[in-house]
XYZ file of C-alpha atoms in Angstrom:
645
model
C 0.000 0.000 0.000
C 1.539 3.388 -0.769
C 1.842 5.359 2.651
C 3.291 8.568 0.548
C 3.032 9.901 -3.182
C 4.657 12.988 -3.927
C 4.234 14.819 -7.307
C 5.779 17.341 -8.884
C 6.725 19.133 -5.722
C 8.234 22.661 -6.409
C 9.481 24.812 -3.216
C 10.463 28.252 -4.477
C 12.007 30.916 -2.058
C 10.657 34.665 -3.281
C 13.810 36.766 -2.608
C 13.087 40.401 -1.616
C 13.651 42.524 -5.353
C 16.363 42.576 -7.047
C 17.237 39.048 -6.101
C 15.779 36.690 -8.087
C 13.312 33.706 -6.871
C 15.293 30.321 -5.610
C 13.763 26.722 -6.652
C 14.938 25.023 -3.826
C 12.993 21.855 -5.188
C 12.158 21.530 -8.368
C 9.574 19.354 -9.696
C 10.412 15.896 -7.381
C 8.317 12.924 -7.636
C 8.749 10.228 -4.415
C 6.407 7.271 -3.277
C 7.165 5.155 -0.351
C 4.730 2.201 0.486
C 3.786 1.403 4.198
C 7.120 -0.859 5.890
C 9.857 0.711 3.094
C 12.594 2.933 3.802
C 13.571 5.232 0.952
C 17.225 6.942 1.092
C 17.457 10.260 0.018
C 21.506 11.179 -0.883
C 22.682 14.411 -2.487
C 25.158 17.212 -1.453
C 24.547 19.480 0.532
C 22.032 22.352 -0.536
C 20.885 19.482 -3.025
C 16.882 20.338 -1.701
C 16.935 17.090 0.538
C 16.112 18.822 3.663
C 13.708 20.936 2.171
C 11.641 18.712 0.787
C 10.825 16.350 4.032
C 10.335 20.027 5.558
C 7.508 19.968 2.902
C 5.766 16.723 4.613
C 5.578 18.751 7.609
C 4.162 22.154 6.683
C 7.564 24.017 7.863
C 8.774 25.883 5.431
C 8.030 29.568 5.596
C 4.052 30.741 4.350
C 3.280 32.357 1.253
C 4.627 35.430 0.156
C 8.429 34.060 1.558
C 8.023 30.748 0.274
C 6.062 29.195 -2.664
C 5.475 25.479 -2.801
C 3.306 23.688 -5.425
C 2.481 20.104 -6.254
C 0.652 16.990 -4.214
C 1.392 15.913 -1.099
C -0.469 12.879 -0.249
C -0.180 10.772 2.937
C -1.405 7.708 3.406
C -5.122 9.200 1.146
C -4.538 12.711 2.622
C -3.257 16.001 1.134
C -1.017 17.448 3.291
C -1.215 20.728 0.959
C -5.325 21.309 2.370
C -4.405 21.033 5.855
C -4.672 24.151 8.531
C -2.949 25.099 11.422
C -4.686 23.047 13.621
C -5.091 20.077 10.744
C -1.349 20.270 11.115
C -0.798 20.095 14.745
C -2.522 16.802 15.060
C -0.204 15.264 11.911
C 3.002 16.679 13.414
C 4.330 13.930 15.755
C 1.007 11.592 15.525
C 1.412 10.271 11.226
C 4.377 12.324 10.530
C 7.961 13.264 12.955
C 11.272 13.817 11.903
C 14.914 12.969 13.619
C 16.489 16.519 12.699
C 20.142 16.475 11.829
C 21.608 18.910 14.938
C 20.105 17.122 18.217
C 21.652 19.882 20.056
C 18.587 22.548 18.500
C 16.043 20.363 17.996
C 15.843 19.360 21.821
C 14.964 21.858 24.331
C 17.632 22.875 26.632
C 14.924 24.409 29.124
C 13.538 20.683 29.664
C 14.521 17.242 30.918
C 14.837 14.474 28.182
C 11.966 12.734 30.074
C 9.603 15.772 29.919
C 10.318 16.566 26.688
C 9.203 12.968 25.668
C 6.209 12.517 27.408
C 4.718 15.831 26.524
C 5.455 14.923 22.866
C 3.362 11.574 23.508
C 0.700 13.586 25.687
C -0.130 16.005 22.983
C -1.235 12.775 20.681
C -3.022 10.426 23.241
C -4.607 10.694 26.196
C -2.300 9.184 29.352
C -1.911 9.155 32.641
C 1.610 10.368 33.963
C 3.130 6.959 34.566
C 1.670 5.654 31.196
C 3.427 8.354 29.724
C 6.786 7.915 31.981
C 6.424 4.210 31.009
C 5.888 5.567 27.066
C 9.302 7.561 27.790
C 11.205 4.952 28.845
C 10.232 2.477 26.383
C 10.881 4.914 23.272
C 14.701 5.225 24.904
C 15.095 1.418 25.094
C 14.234 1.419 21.577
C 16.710 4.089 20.295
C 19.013 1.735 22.512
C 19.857 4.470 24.907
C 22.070 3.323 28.258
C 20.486 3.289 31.998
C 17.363 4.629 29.970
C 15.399 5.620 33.608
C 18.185 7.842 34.688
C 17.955 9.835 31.624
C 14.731 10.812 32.324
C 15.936 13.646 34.368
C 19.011 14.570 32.567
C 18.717 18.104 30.435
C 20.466 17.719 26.901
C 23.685 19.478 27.783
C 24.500 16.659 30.240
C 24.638 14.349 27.204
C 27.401 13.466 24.718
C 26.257 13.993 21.203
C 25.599 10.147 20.363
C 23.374 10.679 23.423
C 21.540 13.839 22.293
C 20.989 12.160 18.689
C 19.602 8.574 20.669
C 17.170 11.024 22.857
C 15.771 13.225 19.472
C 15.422 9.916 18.178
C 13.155 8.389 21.170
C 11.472 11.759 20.900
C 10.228 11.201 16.859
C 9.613 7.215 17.273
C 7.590 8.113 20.977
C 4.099 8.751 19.424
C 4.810 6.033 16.691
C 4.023 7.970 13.614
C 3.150 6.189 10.155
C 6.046 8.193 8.662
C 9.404 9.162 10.159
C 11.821 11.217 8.235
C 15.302 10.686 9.825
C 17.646 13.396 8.555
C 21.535 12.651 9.219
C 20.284 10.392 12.090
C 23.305 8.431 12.247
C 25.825 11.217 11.534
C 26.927 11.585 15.458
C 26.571 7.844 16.386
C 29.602 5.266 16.727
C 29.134 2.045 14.393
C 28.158 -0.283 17.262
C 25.193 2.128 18.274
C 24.903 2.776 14.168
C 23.870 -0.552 13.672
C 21.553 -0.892 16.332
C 19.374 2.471 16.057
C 19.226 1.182 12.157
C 18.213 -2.157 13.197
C 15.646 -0.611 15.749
C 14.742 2.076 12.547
C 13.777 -1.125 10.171
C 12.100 -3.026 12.705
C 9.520 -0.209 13.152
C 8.884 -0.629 9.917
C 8.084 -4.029 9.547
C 6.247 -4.127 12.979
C 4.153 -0.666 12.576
C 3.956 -0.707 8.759
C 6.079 2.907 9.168
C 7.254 4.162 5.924
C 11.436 5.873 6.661
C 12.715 8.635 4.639
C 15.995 8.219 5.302
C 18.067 11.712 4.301
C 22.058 10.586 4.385
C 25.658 11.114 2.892
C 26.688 8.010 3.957
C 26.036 4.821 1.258
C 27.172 2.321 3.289
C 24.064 2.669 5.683
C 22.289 3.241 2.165
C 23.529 -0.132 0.772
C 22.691 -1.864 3.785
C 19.403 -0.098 4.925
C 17.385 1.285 2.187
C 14.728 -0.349 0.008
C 15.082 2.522 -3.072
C 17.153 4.945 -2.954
C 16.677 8.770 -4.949
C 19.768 10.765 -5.561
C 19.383 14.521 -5.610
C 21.097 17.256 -7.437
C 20.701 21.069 -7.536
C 16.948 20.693 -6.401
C 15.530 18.074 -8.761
C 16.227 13.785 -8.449
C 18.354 12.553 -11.008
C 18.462 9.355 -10.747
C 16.098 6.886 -8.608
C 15.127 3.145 -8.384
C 15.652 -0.075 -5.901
C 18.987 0.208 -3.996
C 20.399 -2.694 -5.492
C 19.727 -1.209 -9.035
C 20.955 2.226 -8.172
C 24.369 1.426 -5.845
C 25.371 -1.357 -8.512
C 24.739 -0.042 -11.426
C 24.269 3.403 -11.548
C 23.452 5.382 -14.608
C 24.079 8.973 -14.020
C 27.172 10.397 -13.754
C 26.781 12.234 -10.113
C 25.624 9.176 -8.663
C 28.883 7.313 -10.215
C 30.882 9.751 -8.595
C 29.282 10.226 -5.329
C 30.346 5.577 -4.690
C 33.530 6.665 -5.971
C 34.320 9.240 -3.595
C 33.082 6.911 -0.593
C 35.917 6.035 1.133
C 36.013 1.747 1.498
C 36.895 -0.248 4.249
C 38.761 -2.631 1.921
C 40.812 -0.029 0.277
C 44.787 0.480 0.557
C 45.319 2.524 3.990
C 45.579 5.955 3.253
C 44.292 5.282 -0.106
C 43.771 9.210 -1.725
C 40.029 9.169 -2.470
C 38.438 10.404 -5.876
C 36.885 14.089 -5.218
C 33.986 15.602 -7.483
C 35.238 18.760 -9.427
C 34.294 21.921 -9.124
C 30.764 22.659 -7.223
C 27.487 22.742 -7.388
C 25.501 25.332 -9.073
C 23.855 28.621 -6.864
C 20.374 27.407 -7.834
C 19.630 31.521 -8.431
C 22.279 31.463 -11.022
C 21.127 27.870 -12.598
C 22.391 27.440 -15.882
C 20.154 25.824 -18.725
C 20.390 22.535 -19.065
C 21.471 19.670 -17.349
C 22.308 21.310 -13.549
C 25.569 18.378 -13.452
C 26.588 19.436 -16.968
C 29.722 21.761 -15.548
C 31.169 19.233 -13.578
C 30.669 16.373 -15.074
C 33.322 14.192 -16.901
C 31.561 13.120 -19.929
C 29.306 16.286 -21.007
C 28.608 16.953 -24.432
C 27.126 20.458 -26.191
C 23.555 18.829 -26.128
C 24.098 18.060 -22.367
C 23.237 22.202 -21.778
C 20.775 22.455 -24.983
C 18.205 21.509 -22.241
C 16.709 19.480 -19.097
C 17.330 15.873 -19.767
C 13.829 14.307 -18.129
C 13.981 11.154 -15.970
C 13.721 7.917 -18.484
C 12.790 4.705 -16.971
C 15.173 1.466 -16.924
C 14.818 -1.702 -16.076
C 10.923 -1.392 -15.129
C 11.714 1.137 -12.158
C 15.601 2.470 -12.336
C 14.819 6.076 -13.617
C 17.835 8.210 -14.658
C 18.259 11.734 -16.249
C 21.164 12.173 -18.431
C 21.727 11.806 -21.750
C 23.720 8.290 -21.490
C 21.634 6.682 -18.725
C 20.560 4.084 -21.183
C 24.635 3.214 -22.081
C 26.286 4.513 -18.818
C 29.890 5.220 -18.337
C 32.401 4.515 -15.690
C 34.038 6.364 -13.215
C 37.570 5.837 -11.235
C 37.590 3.899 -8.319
C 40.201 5.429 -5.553
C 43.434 4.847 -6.162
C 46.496 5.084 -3.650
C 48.051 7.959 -2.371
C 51.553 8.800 -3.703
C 54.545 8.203 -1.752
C 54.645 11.821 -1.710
C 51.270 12.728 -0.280
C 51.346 10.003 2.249
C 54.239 10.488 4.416
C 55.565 13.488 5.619
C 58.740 15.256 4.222
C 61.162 14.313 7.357
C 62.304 11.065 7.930
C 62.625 9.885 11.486
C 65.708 9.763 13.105
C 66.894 6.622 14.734
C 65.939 6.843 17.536
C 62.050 7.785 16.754
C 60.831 11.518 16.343
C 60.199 13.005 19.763
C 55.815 13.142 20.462
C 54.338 16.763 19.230
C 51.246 16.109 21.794
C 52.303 13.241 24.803
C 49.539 12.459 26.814
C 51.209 10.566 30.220
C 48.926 8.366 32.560
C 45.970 11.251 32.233
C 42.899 10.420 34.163
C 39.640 13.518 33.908
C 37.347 12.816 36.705
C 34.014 15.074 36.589
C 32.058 15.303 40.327
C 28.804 13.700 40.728
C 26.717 16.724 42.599
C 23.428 15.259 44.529
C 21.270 16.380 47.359
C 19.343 19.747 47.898
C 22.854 21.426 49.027
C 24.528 19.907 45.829
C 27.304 17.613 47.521
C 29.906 15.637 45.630
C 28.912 12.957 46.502
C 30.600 10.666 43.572
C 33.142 10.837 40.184
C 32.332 10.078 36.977
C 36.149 8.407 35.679
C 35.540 9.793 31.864
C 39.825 9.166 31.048
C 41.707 6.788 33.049
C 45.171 6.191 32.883
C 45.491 7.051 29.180
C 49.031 7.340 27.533
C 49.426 8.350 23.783
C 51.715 10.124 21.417
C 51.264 12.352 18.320
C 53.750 12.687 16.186
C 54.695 15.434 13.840
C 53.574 14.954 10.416
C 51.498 11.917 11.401
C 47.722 11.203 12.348
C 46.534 9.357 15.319
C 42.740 8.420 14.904
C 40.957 7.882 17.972
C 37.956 5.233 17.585
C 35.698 4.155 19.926
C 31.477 4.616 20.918
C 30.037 7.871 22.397
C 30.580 8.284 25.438
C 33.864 6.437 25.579
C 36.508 9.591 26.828
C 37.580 10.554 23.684
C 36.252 14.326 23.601
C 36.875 14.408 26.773
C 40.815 13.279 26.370
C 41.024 16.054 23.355
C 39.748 19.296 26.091
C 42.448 18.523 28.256
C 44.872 19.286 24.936
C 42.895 22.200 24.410
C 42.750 23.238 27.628
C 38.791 23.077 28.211
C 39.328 21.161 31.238
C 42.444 20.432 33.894
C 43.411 16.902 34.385
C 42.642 15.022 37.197
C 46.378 13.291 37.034
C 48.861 12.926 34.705
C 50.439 15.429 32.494
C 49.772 16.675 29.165
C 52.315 18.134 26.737
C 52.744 20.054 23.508
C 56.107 19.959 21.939
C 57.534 20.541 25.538
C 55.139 22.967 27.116
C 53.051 21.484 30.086
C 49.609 22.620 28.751
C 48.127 23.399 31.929
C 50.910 25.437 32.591
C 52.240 27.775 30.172
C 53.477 31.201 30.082
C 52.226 33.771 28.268
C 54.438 33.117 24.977
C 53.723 29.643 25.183
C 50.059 30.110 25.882
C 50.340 32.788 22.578
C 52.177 29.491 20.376
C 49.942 27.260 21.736
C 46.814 29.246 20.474
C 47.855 29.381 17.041
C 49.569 26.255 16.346
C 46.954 23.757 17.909
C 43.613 24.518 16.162
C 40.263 22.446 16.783
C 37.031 21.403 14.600
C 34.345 20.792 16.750
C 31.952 18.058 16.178
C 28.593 20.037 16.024
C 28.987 22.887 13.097
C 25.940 24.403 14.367
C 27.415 25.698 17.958
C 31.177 26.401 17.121
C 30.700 29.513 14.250
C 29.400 32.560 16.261
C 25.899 33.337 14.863
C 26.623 37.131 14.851
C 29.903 37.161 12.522
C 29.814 36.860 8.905
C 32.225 34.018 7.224
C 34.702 36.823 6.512
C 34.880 38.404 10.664
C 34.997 34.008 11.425
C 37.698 33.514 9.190
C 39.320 37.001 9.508
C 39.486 37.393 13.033
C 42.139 34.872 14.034
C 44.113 35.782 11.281
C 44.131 39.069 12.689
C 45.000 38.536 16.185
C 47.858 36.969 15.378
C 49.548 39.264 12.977
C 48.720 37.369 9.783
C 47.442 38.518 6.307
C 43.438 38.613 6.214
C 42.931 40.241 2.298
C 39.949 39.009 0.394
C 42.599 36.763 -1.759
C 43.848 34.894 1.336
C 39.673 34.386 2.714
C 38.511 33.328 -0.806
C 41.664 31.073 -1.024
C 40.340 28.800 2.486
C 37.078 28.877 0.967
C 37.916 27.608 -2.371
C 40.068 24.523 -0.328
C 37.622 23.676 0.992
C 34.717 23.546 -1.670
C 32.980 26.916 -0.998
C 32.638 30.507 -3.257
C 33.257 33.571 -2.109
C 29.729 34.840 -2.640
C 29.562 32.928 1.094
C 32.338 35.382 2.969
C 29.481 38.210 3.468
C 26.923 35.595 4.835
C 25.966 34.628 8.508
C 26.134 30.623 9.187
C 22.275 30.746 9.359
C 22.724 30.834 5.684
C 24.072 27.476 5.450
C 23.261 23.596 5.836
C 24.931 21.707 8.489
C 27.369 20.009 6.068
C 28.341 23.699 4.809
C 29.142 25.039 7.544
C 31.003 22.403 8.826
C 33.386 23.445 5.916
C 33.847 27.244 7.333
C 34.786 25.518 10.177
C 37.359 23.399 8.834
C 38.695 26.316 6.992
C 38.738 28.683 10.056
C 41.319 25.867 11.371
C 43.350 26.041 8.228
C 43.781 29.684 8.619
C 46.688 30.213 11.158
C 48.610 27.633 9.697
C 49.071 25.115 12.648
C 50.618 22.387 13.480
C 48.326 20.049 14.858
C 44.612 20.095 14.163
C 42.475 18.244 16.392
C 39.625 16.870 14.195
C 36.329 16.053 16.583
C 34.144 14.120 13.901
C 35.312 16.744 11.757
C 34.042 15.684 8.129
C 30.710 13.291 9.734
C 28.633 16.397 8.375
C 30.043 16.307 5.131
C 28.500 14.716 1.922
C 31.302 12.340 0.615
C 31.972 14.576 -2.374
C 33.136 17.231 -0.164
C 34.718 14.546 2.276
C 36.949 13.118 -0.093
C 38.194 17.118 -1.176
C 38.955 17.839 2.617
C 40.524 14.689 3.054
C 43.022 14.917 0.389
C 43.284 18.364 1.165
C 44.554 17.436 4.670
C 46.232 14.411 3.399
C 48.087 16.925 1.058
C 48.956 19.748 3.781
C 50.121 17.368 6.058
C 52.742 15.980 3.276
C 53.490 19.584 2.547
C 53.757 21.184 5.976
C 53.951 18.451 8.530
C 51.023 19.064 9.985
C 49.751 16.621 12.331
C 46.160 15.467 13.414
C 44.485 13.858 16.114
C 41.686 12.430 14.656
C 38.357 11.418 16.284
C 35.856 9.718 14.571
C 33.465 6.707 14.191
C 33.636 6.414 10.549
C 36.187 3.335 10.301
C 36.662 3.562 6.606
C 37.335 7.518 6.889
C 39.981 6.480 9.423
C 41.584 3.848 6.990
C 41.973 6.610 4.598
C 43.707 8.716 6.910
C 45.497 7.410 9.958
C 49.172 6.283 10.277
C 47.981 4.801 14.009
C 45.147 4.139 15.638
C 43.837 4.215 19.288
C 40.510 2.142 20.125
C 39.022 3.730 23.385
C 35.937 3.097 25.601
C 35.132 3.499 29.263
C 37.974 6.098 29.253
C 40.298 3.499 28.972
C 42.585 2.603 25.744
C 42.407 -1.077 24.597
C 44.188 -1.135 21.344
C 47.029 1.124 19.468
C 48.920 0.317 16.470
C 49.987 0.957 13.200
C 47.050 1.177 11.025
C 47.902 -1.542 8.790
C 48.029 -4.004 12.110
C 44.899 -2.606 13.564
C 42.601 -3.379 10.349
C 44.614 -6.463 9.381
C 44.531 -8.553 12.681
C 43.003 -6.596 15.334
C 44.007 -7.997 18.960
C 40.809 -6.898 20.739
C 37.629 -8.018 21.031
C 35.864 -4.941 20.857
C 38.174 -3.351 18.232
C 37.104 -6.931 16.046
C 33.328 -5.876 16.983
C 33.731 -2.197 15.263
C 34.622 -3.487 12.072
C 32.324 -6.430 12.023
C 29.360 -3.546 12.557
C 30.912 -1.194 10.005
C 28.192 -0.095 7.489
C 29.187 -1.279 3.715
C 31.731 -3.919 4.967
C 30.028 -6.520 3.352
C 28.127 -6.557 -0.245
C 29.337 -3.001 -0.191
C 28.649 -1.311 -3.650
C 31.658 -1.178 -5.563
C 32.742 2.256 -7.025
C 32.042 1.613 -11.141
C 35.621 2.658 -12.878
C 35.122 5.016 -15.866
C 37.040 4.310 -19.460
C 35.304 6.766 -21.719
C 38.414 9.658 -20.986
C 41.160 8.308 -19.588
C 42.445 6.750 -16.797
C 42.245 9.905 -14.876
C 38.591 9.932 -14.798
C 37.761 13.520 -15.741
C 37.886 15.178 -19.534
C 40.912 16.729 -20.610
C 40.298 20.143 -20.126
C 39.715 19.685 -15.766
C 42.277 18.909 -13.871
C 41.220 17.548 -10.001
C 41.042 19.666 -6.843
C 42.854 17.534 -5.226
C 45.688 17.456 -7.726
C 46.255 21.126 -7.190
C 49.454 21.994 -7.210
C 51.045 24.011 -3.884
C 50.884 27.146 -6.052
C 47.210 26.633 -6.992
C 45.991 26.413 -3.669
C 44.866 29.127 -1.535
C 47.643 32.311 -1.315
C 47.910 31.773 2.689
C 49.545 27.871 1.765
C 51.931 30.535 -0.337
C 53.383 32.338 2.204
């Protein structure tokens, strides 16, 4: 039974004169029957988001925002419905799991009130049938010591946390449709696998239809029932997962499984990046929106809109050589060049940039009407690692686990309970004032939530200006539109505010706000888990390339184990605040000594059956026509003028 039919939806933003209207979405048809999930992939800004804001009546009213077609749930038009219609549909038949848990929770209210009020507002309950409600929708997004949560306010949650709580909060009122947007982005594999488990057992159980809105295929190839791929506002190319993952016919969706970095790859295996960027849907070119980037266009490719033609009874595709596609690269290795650092170690081993020495971080437990300490919580115990220059140390393990926690005591967010930690000599609890200065501008952080670490009240240019500026350096318009362009951005975006921008976007300001100074030693907090995998693979080999180049070092925390492959020269399993593992990278994926580290990459989404980037013979081994040449084979020269200096 179809649960949702969408035809030819059309969201158009009215800007204020002279700016010209923006087609957000542009003519989209989607069904999902009752039980199915249905992946939606794209870049960012690709209309994704917009359109499952369309299923819930948020976008902005009429004269701001224009939106046209049929919306039909399960019989009903969601396009008829009132403010009050709406109300009862919100929650009850349709909820959404928003990509930032951090705003879409209220940090006023306690994870268990927020909950049951959201379960309350549907069905009539008493308070203990909702508490009971509460606790039940935590179990299911497979949330730890789910009764003590109840009283816990957001901030007293780690991110995985936050995104396992917004999650209880959309599945509480069990809804016919959920539309999960990035819900995995924040979670550690183990936890991954389970909240995507618990997603598709909903659907069997309830008959729930899941709009699943992701960058990440593996979850794709191993979740989704179809799969639509979105580009510059309209879908390109649609069908049954299998269909569309193994054999894709357009180009974009070619390229976005060849810039997915692999679990079975090469380690640090350089990744294939998209060129160029997408189009500013106000300055859309005629044609075929893909045409400037991709490989294989021909003249006829802008002469108009190719439409969607039908394959293999339900694999649609537009472009011009769906019905013969081409091939794209697959990744290939890294050059000796790009993957080791210029230095070679002495003898005796390169001395540690960062040495962390027996740490331990012990937060008090505060109870009682008087707020006692009556208890520690041990979040890093005992923990010993190195950094070394011109190398990156990728710290795995599941939320919760110390790892953030480890990093603040580098940056000096928090003091250490024991132990001692040390930059390149300096004891970083206590430095003096030139050291503090150094310390400041060579050790530079990206924060794990994009939304909270850009100041809301700064354009991009006063974000990425203002460091530059306190320390001295050059902060002209060629050196600002030089980060931007490394890392995938135009400089129409220097005189915006980060309200502007998706999640995945702004996550890029942020990663070029820590290129700026120059350091040497970025510490990466789930720095690219926002990012679609186009724009992944360009900041990837963009650090892969600095770090060659410059000797840069990272300390790299993530969950993604097949973005760590591609990356680390060592690797640190953590959890409990405790390390279990380290070793080279090579050892680690190749016979893994722990238990646990052994259960990470059994979990990893796309291990198995996991689709294989198509390689591409129609112009050359290198993938792309002979007039581009790829981002990330830009030479030092061509990069941005503060990489000059």
């Amino acid at each position: 039974m179809t649960l949702l039919d969408i035809k030819d939806l059309s969201v158009t933003f009215n800007g204020t004169p002279p700016s010209p209207p923006v087609r957000a979405v542009d003519s989209v048809n989607l069904r999902l029957e009752a039980g199915e999930t249905l992946a939606v992939v794209g870049e960012s800004g690709s209309g994704k988001t917009v359109t499952a804001l369309s299923l819930l009546g948020l976008n902005p009213p009429e004269p701001v925002c224009t939106t046209t077609g049929s919306l039909r749930l399960d019989g009903t038009d969601l396009r008829t419905l009132g403010d009050k219609e709406w109300r009862s549909v919100r929650g009850r038949r349709v909820a959404m799991v928003f990509q930032d848990p951090g705003t879409a929770l209220n940090p006023l209210l306690t994870i268990g009130t927020q909950i049951a009020d959201a379960v309350r507002a549907h069905e009539r309950l008493t308070r203990e049938q909702a508490r009971q409600r509460t606790i039940e929708a935590l179990e299911q997004a497979r949330m730890p010591e789910p009764e003590s949560r109840l009283r816990q306010y957001p901030h007293e949650l780690s991110g995985g946390m936050r995104q396992r709580a917004a999650i209880a909060l959309a599945i509480a009122a069990r809804p016919k449709l959920l539309i999960a947007d990035e819900p995995t982005t924040a979670l550690d594999v183990a936890v991954q696998a389970e909240i995507m488990a618990m997603l598709r057992s909903l659907c069997v159980d309830l008959g729930m239809g899941l709009i699943l809105i992701t960058h990440d295929l593996g979850v794709v190839a191993e979740q989704a029932d179809r799969v639509a791929v979105m580009y510059a506002g309209r879908v390109v190319e649609s069908g049954p997962a299998a269909h569309v993952l193994k054999r894709p016919r357009m180009p974009y969706t070619q390229a976005l499984l060849a810039a997915t970095p692999r679990l079975d790859a090469a380690a640090r295996t350089r990744l294939v990046s998209i060129e160029g960027q997408p189009p500013r849907l106000r300055d859309r070119a005629p044609g075929c929106s893909f045409a400037p980037r991709c490989p294989v266009a021909v003249d006829d490719c802008t002469a108009g809109v190719p439409p969607l033609a039908v394959f293999d009874g339900d694999h649609a595709a537009a472009c011009l050589f769906a019905d013969a596609p081409v091939e794209l690269p697959a990744a290939r290795p890294a050059s000796a060049a790009a993957s080791e650092p210029g230095p070679a170690p002495t003898t005796d081993g390169p001395s540690p940039l960062v040495e962390f020495d027996a740490v331990d971080l012990r937060y008090p437990v505060r109870s009682g009407a008087l707020r006692r300490v009556t208890g520690h919580v041990h979040a890093v115990q005992g923990v010993s690692l190195r950094v070394e220059a011109g190398r990156t140390l990728a710290l795995v393990g599941e939320s919760g686990s110390g790892k953030t926690s480890l990093t603040k005591l580098l940056l000096r967010l928090e003091r250490p309970s024991g132990g001692t930690v040390r930059y390149d000599g300096i004891d970083v609890t206590r430095p003096g004032p030139a050291d503090l200065r150094r310390l400041q501008r060579e050790v530079q952080v990206v924060f794990q939530n994009p939304y909270a670490s850009l100041d809301p009240r700064l354009t991009v240019r006063r974000i990425l200006a203002q460091p530059l500026r306190v320390h001295g350096l050059d902060s002209d318009e060629d050196v600002l539109v030089g980060l931007l362009r490394d890392v995938g951005l135009d400089s129409f975006a220097l005189d915006r505010y980060p309200s502007a921008f998706s999640g995945g976007q702004r996550q890029r300001i942020a990663i070029a706000r820590a290129l700026a100074l120059r350091p040497r030693l970025i510490v990466c907090d789930e720095a690219v888990s926002a990012l679609d995998v186009s724009i992944q693979a360009q900041v990837l080999n963009l650090l892969a390339d600095l770090q060659a180049e410059h000797g840069m070092a990272y300390l790299f925390i993530t969950h993604d184990l097949a973005v760590v492959r591609s990356v680390a020269h060592r690797i640190a399993v953590m959890r409990h605040g405790r390390i279990l593992e380290e070793g080279t990278a090579e050892d680690i994926y190749a016979s893994p000594a722990h238990e646990y580290t052994r259960e990470l990459l059994d979990r990893a989404p796309g291990r198995r059956d996991a689709p294989v980037a198509p390689r591409f013979s129609a112009a050359g081994d290198t993938g792309l026509s002979p007039t581009t040449t790829p981002a990330s084979q830009h030479t030092n020269k061509e990069r941005s003028p503060l990489w000059r200096r």
